[in-house]
Coordinates of C-alpha atoms in Angstrom, one line a residue:
M1 CA -11.9 -35.3 6.8
S2 CA -13.1 -33.3 10.0
G3 CA -9.2 -34.4 11.3
R4 CA -7.7 -32.9 8.6
L5 CA -9.5 -29.3 8.3
Q6 CA -9.5 -28.8 12.0
Q7 CA -5.2 -29.7 11.1
A8 CA -5.5 -27.4 8.3
L9 CA -7.5 -24.6 10.5
R10 CA -4.4 -25.2 13.0
E11 CA -1.5 -24.3 10.5
Q12 CA -3.7 -21.8 9.1
V13 CA -3.3 -20.0 12.6
R14 CA 0.7 -21.3 13.8
R15 CA 1.4 -19.2 10.3
M16 CA -0.9 -16.2 11.8
L17 CA 0.8 -16.0 14.7
V18 CA 4.5 -17.0 13.9
L19 CA 7.2 -14.2 13.2
N20 CA 9.4 -15.6 10.6
P21 CA 13.3 -14.6 10.7
S22 CA 13.8 -10.6 9.0
L23 CA 17.3 -9.3 7.9
R24 CA 15.4 -6.1 8.2
P25 CA 17.8 -4.2 10.5
W26 CA 16.0 -2.7 13.1
H27 CA 16.6 1.0 12.6
F28 CA 14.8 1.0 8.7
P29 CA 11.4 1.4 10.5
L30 CA 12.2 3.8 12.5
V31 CA 13.6 6.4 9.3
A32 CA 10.5 5.0 8.2
G33 CA 7.7 6.2 10.7
L34 CA 10.4 9.4 10.2
C35 CA 9.8 9.5 6.6
T36 CA 5.6 8.6 7.0
G37 CA 5.5 11.4 10.4
L38 CA 7.5 14.1 10.5
P39 CA 5.1 15.8 7.0
V40 CA 1.9 15.3 9.9
L41 CA 3.8 16.9 12.3
L42 CA 4.9 20.0 9.8
G43 CA 0.9 19.5 9.4
A44 CA 0.1 19.4 12.9
W45 CA 2.1 23.0 13.4
L46 CA 1.1 24.9 10.9
G47 CA -3.0 23.6 11.3
R48 CA -3.5 21.5 7.9
L49 CA -3.6 18.2 8.6
D50 CA -4.6 18.1 4.9
L51 CA -2.0 18.5 3.8
G52 CA -0.1 17.2 6.3
V53 CA -1.4 13.4 5.3
L54 CA 0.0 13.9 1.6
G55 CA 3.1 14.8 2.4
S56 CA 2.7 11.6 4.8
L57 CA 1.9 9.9 0.8
G58 CA 5.0 10.8 -1.2
G59 CA 7.1 10.2 2.2
M60 CA 6.2 6.2 1.3
V61 CA 8.3 6.3 -1.0
I62 CA 10.9 5.0 1.9
L63 CA 9.0 1.6 1.7
Y64 CA 11.3 1.3 -1.4
L65 CA 14.3 1.5 -0.7
P66 CA 16.6 -0.6 -2.8
Q67 CA 19.5 -2.6 -0.8
A68 CA 22.3 -0.5 -3.6
T69 CA 24.2 2.2 -3.5
V70 CA 23.4 5.2 -2.3
A71 CA 23.4 7.2 -6.0
Y72 CA 21.0 4.2 -6.7
R73 CA 19.1 4.1 -4.0
L74 CA 17.9 8.1 -4.7
V75 CA 17.6 7.4 -8.2
T76 CA 14.9 4.8 -6.9
L77 CA 13.0 7.3 -4.0
V78 CA 12.2 10.3 -6.6
V79 CA 11.5 8.0 -9.7
C80 CA 9.0 6.7 -7.4
G81 CA 8.4 10.1 -5.7
F82 CA 7.6 10.7 -9.2
G83 CA 5.2 8.1 -10.0
F84 CA 3.2 8.4 -6.5
A85 CA 3.5 12.2 -7.7
T86 CA 1.4 10.8 -11.6
S87 CA -0.9 8.2 -9.6
F88 CA -2.6 11.2 -7.6
T89 CA -2.8 13.3 -10.9
L90 CA -4.0 11.3 -13.3
A91 CA -6.8 9.2 -10.9
A92 CA -7.7 13.3 -9.2
L93 CA -8.0 15.0 -13.3
A94 CA -10.7 12.3 -13.5
G95 CA -13.4 14.7 -11.9
G96 CA -14.8 12.0 -8.1
P97 CA -16.7 9.1 -7.9
S98 CA -18.1 7.9 -11.1
W99 CA -17.5 4.9 -14.4
V100 CA -15.2 7.7 -15.3
S101 CA -12.9 7.6 -12.4
A102 CA -13.7 3.5 -12.0
L103 CA -12.0 3.3 -15.8
V104 CA -9.2 5.7 -15.1
L105 CA -7.8 4.3 -12.4
G106 CA -7.9 0.8 -14.3
L107 CA -5.6 2.6 -16.9
V108 CA -3.4 3.8 -14.1
T109 CA -3.3 0.3 -12.5
M110 CA -2.8 -1.6 -15.8
L111 CA 0.5 0.7 -16.4
I112 CA 2.1 0.9 -13.0
N113 CA 2.0 -3.2 -13.0
L114 CA 3.4 -3.4 -16.3
V115 CA 6.1 -0.3 -15.2
C116 CA 7.1 -2.1 -12.3
R117 CA 7.0 -5.3 -13.9
F118 CA 9.3 -4.5 -16.2
Y119 CA 11.7 -3.0 -13.8
S120 CA 11.1 -6.1 -10.8
V121 CA 10.5 -3.6 -8.5
A122 CA 10.5 -5.0 -4.8
P123 CA 7.7 -5.4 -3.2
P124 CA 5.4 -3.3 -1.9
G125 CA 5.4 -3.4 -5.4
R126 CA 2.4 -1.6 -7.6
F127 CA 0.7 -1.6 -3.8
F128 CA 1.0 2.0 -2.7
F129 CA 0.8 3.1 -6.4
V130 CA -2.8 2.0 -6.4
M131 CA -3.0 2.9 -2.8
I132 CA -3.1 6.6 -3.6
A133 CA -4.8 6.5 -7.0
S134 CA -7.6 5.0 -5.1
L135 CA -7.6 8.2 -3.1
A136 CA -7.6 10.8 -5.6
S137 CA -9.7 8.6 -7.5
T138 CA -12.9 9.8 -4.4
A139 CA -11.7 12.7 -3.6
S140 CA -13.8 15.8 -5.6
L141 CA -10.8 18.2 -6.0
D142 CA -10.8 21.6 -6.8
L143 CA -8.9 22.0 -10.6
A144 CA -7.1 24.8 -8.8
L145 CA -6.1 23.5 -6.0
L146 CA -5.0 20.0 -7.4
P147 CA -1.4 21.7 -7.9
E148 CA -0.9 22.3 -4.6
K149 CA -1.9 18.6 -3.7
V150 CA 0.5 17.5 -6.0
G151 CA 3.5 19.2 -5.1
V152 CA 3.2 18.5 -1.1
M153 CA 2.7 15.6 -2.5
V154 CA 6.5 15.5 -3.4
M155 CA 7.6 17.4 -1.1
G156 CA 7.4 14.3 1.2
S157 CA 9.1 12.8 -1.1
M158 CA 12.0 15.1 -1.1
L159 CA 11.7 15.4 2.3
A160 CA 11.7 11.0 2.5
C161 CA 15.0 11.6 0.4
L162 CA 16.7 14.2 1.9
L163 CA 16.7 11.6 5.6
V164 CA 17.6 8.4 3.3
F165 CA 20.6 10.5 1.8
G166 CA 21.9 11.2 5.5
Y167 CA 20.7 7.7 6.4
S168 CA 23.0 5.8 3.6
L169 CA 25.9 7.8 4.6
L170 CA 25.5 7.1 8.1
L171 CA 24.6 3.5 7.9
P172 CA 25.9 2.1 3.7
A173 CA 24.2 -1.3 2.7
P174 CA 25.0 -4.3 3.2
S175 CA 27.1 -5.5 0.6
G176 CA 25.2 -7.9 -1.3
G177 CA 22.8 -6.0 -2.6
R178 CA 22.1 -6.1 -6.5
E179 CA 20.0 -4.0 -9.5
P180 CA 17.3 -5.4 -10.3
H181 CA 17.3 -7.0 -13.7
H182 CA 14.2 -6.5 -16.7
P183 CA 12.2 -8.9 -18.1
A184 CA 13.7 -9.6 -21.9
D185 CA 12.0 -8.4 -24.8
W186 CA 9.5 -11.5 -25.4
Y187 CA 7.8 -10.9 -21.9
L188 CA 5.7 -7.9 -22.7
R189 CA 3.5 -9.6 -24.1
R190 CA 3.5 -11.1 -21.0
L191 CA 3.1 -8.2 -19.4
W192 CA 0.7 -6.5 -21.3
L193 CA -1.8 -9.2 -19.9
E194 CA -1.7 -9.4 -17.1
S195 CA -1.3 -5.4 -16.6
L196 CA -4.2 -5.1 -18.0
L197 CA -6.1 -8.0 -16.5
I198 CA -4.6 -6.7 -13.2
G199 CA -6.8 -3.1 -14.0
A200 CA -9.3 -4.4 -14.7
L201 CA -9.9 -5.7 -11.2
V202 CA -9.1 -2.9 -9.7
G203 CA -10.9 -1.1 -12.1
G204 CA -14.0 -3.3 -12.0
S205 CA -13.6 -3.5 -7.7
F206 CA -14.4 0.3 -7.4
L207 CA -16.8 0.3 -10.4
L208 CA -18.9 -2.4 -8.2
A209 CA -18.4 -0.4 -5.2
L210 CA -19.9 3.1 -6.6
L211 CA -23.3 1.3 -7.8
L212 CA -23.3 -0.3 -4.1
G213 CA -22.8 3.0 -2.8
L214 CA -20.3 1.7 -0.2
D215 CA -19.6 5.4 2.1
N216 CA -15.3 4.2 1.5
P217 CA -15.2 2.8 -2.3
Y218 CA -11.2 3.1 -2.0
W219 CA -11.2 1.0 0.5
V220 CA -12.9 -1.4 -1.8
P221 CA -9.4 -1.3 -4.7
I222 CA -6.9 -1.1 -1.9
S223 CA -7.5 -3.8 -0.3
C224 CA -8.1 -5.1 -4.1
A225 CA -4.7 -4.8 -4.9
A226 CA -3.6 -5.5 -1.5
V227 CA -4.6 -9.3 -2.3
L228 CA -3.3 -9.5 -5.6
Q229 CA 0.4 -9.5 -3.9
G230 CA 0.0 -13.2 -4.1
N231 CA 1.8 -15.3 -6.0
S232 CA -0.1 -18.0 -5.4
V233 CA -3.2 -20.0 -5.3
S234 CA -2.7 -20.9 -1.8
M235 CA -0.6 -17.5 -1.6
L236 CA -3.8 -15.5 -1.8
I237 CA -5.7 -17.4 -0.1
Q238 CA -3.1 -16.8 3.3
R239 CA -3.0 -13.0 2.4
K240 CA -6.9 -12.6 2.1
L241 CA -7.4 -14.5 6.1
H242 CA -4.7 -12.3 7.0
R243 CA -6.1 -8.7 6.3
I244 CA -9.7 -10.1 7.3
L245 CA -8.0 -11.2 10.2
G246 CA -6.0 -9.0 11.3
T247 CA -8.5 -5.7 10.1
A248 CA -11.0 -7.2 12.5
V249 CA -8.2 -6.9 14.9
G250 CA -7.6 -3.8 13.6
L251 CA -10.4 -1.9 13.9
V252 CA -11.0 -2.8 17.7
L253 CA -7.2 -1.1 18.0
A254 CA -9.0 1.7 16.2
W255 CA -11.6 2.0 18.4
L256 CA -9.0 2.7 20.8
L257 CA -7.0 4.8 19.8
F258 CA -10.4 7.4 18.5
S259 CA -12.1 7.0 22.3
L260 CA -8.2 9.3 22.8
P261 CA -8.7 13.3 22.0
P262 CA -8.5 14.4 18.9
D263 CA -5.0 16.2 19.6
P264 CA -3.1 17.0 16.2
W265 CA 0.1 16.1 17.8
L266 CA -1.1 12.9 19.3
L267 CA -2.2 11.9 15.7
A268 CA 1.3 12.4 14.4
T269 CA 3.1 10.5 17.1
L270 CA 0.3 7.5 16.6
V271 CA 1.5 7.8 12.4
I272 CA 4.8 7.9 13.1
L273 CA 4.2 4.7 16.4
L274 CA 1.8 2.4 13.6
N275 CA 4.5 3.1 10.3
F276 CA 7.2 1.9 12.8
A277 CA 5.4 -0.9 14.2
I278 CA 4.2 -1.8 10.4
E279 CA 7.8 -1.7 8.9
T280 CA 8.8 -4.1 11.9
L281 CA 6.3 -6.6 11.8
V282 CA 5.3 -7.3 7.7
T283 CA 8.4 -8.8 6.6
R284 CA 7.8 -10.8 9.5
N285 CA 4.1 -11.7 9.5
Y286 CA 1.3 -10.0 7.0
G287 CA -1.3 -11.0 9.5
L288 CA 0.4 -9.0 12.3
A289 CA 1.2 -6.2 9.8
V290 CA -2.6 -5.1 9.1
V291 CA -3.4 -5.2 13.1
F292 CA -1.6 -1.8 13.1
I293 CA -2.0 -1.2 8.9
T294 CA -5.4 -0.5 9.8
P295 CA -6.2 2.0 11.9
L296 CA -3.3 3.2 11.0
T297 CA -5.8 4.2 6.9
V298 CA -8.3 4.8 9.4
L299 CA -6.4 8.0 10.1
L300 CA -5.4 8.9 7.5
A301 CA -8.8 9.0 5.8
G302 CA -10.4 10.5 8.6
M303 CA -7.6 13.7 7.9
L304 CA -8.2 13.5 4.7
Q305 CA -12.0 14.2 4.9
H306 CA -12.0 16.4 7.2
G307 CA -13.1 15.6 10.7
A308 CA -15.0 12.5 8.8
P309 CA -17.0 10.7 12.0
P310 CA -14.3 8.3 12.5
E311 CA -17.0 5.6 13.8
Q312 CA -18.7 5.6 10.0
L313 CA -14.9 5.2 9.0
V314 CA -14.7 1.8 11.0
L315 CA -17.7 0.1 10.2
A316 CA -17.4 0.5 6.8
R317 CA -14.2 -1.0 6.4
M318 CA -14.7 -4.6 7.7
V319 CA -17.5 -4.4 4.3
D320 CA -14.6 -2.7 2.3
I321 CA -12.4 -5.1 3.0
L322 CA -14.3 -8.2 1.8
L323 CA -15.0 -7.2 -0.7
G324 CA -12.0 -6.8 -1.9
S325 CA -9.8 -9.5 -0.6
L326 CA -13.5 -11.5 -2.9
C327 CA -12.7 -9.3 -6.0
G328 CA -8.3 -10.1 -5.6
L329 CA -9.4 -13.5 -4.7
L330 CA -11.2 -14.7 -7.4
G331 CA -9.8 -12.0 -10.3
G332 CA -5.7 -13.2 -8.6
S333 CA -7.7 -16.7 -9.6
L334 CA -7.6 -16.3 -13.3
L335 CA -4.0 -14.7 -13.2
Q336 CA -2.3 -18.7 -13.0
W337 CA -4.3 -18.9 -16.7
L338 CA -1.5 -17.1 -17.9
P339 CA 1.4 -17.8 -19.3
S340 CA 4.2 -19.3 -16.0
P341 CA 6.9 -15.9 -16.4
R342 CA 10.1 -16.5 -16.6
R343 CA 13.6 -14.7 -17.0
S344 CA 16.0 -13.7 -19.5

């Protein structure tokens, strides 16, 4: 038994270190870095890093770029940008961390999953929609400023669309890309059950974080949603291990980055470099990508919270990740009881 256990551990370590082949062109991570980094650079120039981060969140629509025609690419990004803005608005209207915001986050997650699954949205699927909604759920925003915040996020998405338009004209998508089809109508019942369960898991994990009094409760539903990206129990376990180990190494990197002088231009440059590293590695090895996702998310959260102590953000992150990953793993096991998905 011990020999089998050692062999299983060695196999897990090998999977966490191996670089899988990827069809993603090398220049796409560069475009993704610009889409998410340019708003932060503009925010640094104007002295409003908080608005630059919101624009950067809107620029993350670039991660949903399909291998399709220019027109379909732009339509996809515009719709995703609208989804980002809607998720942020609905979660922010809940009025800050409370059981109401947990309920709203669960409902928003349910609708996001239903739409993404119905239209076969490719990975990262629902994840970044849920991440934006989770961030907004803990931000006690003045409703009078909400249109400004949403407008900045939409402008970030439109900047990404502009860059993608030029990128697509210079480097068209490879031939063979096709537009995804959506499931047949009879499949809707299964999607509703799945979406209801995932919404309850994400909203429930957020409520649990609030009841425990965690400093950064939004990390818990974000981690839960990240783990739920797996399609099977074995993939869920592997993704949980990758996320926890990658986060541990990423926290060390975050400490090193926070030891640098807090210059706005340096922070904006780090956002670009970290995004480039993430998009280069995410299709090759999820665990290695998490090493760079961790300092990026902590960095963005620190700028959104107007100079919150980075030490507090870094130390609290691991507990939040462990709790959220556990919720995602336990809840993901329940998803296996749903009817097996079929395609029309």
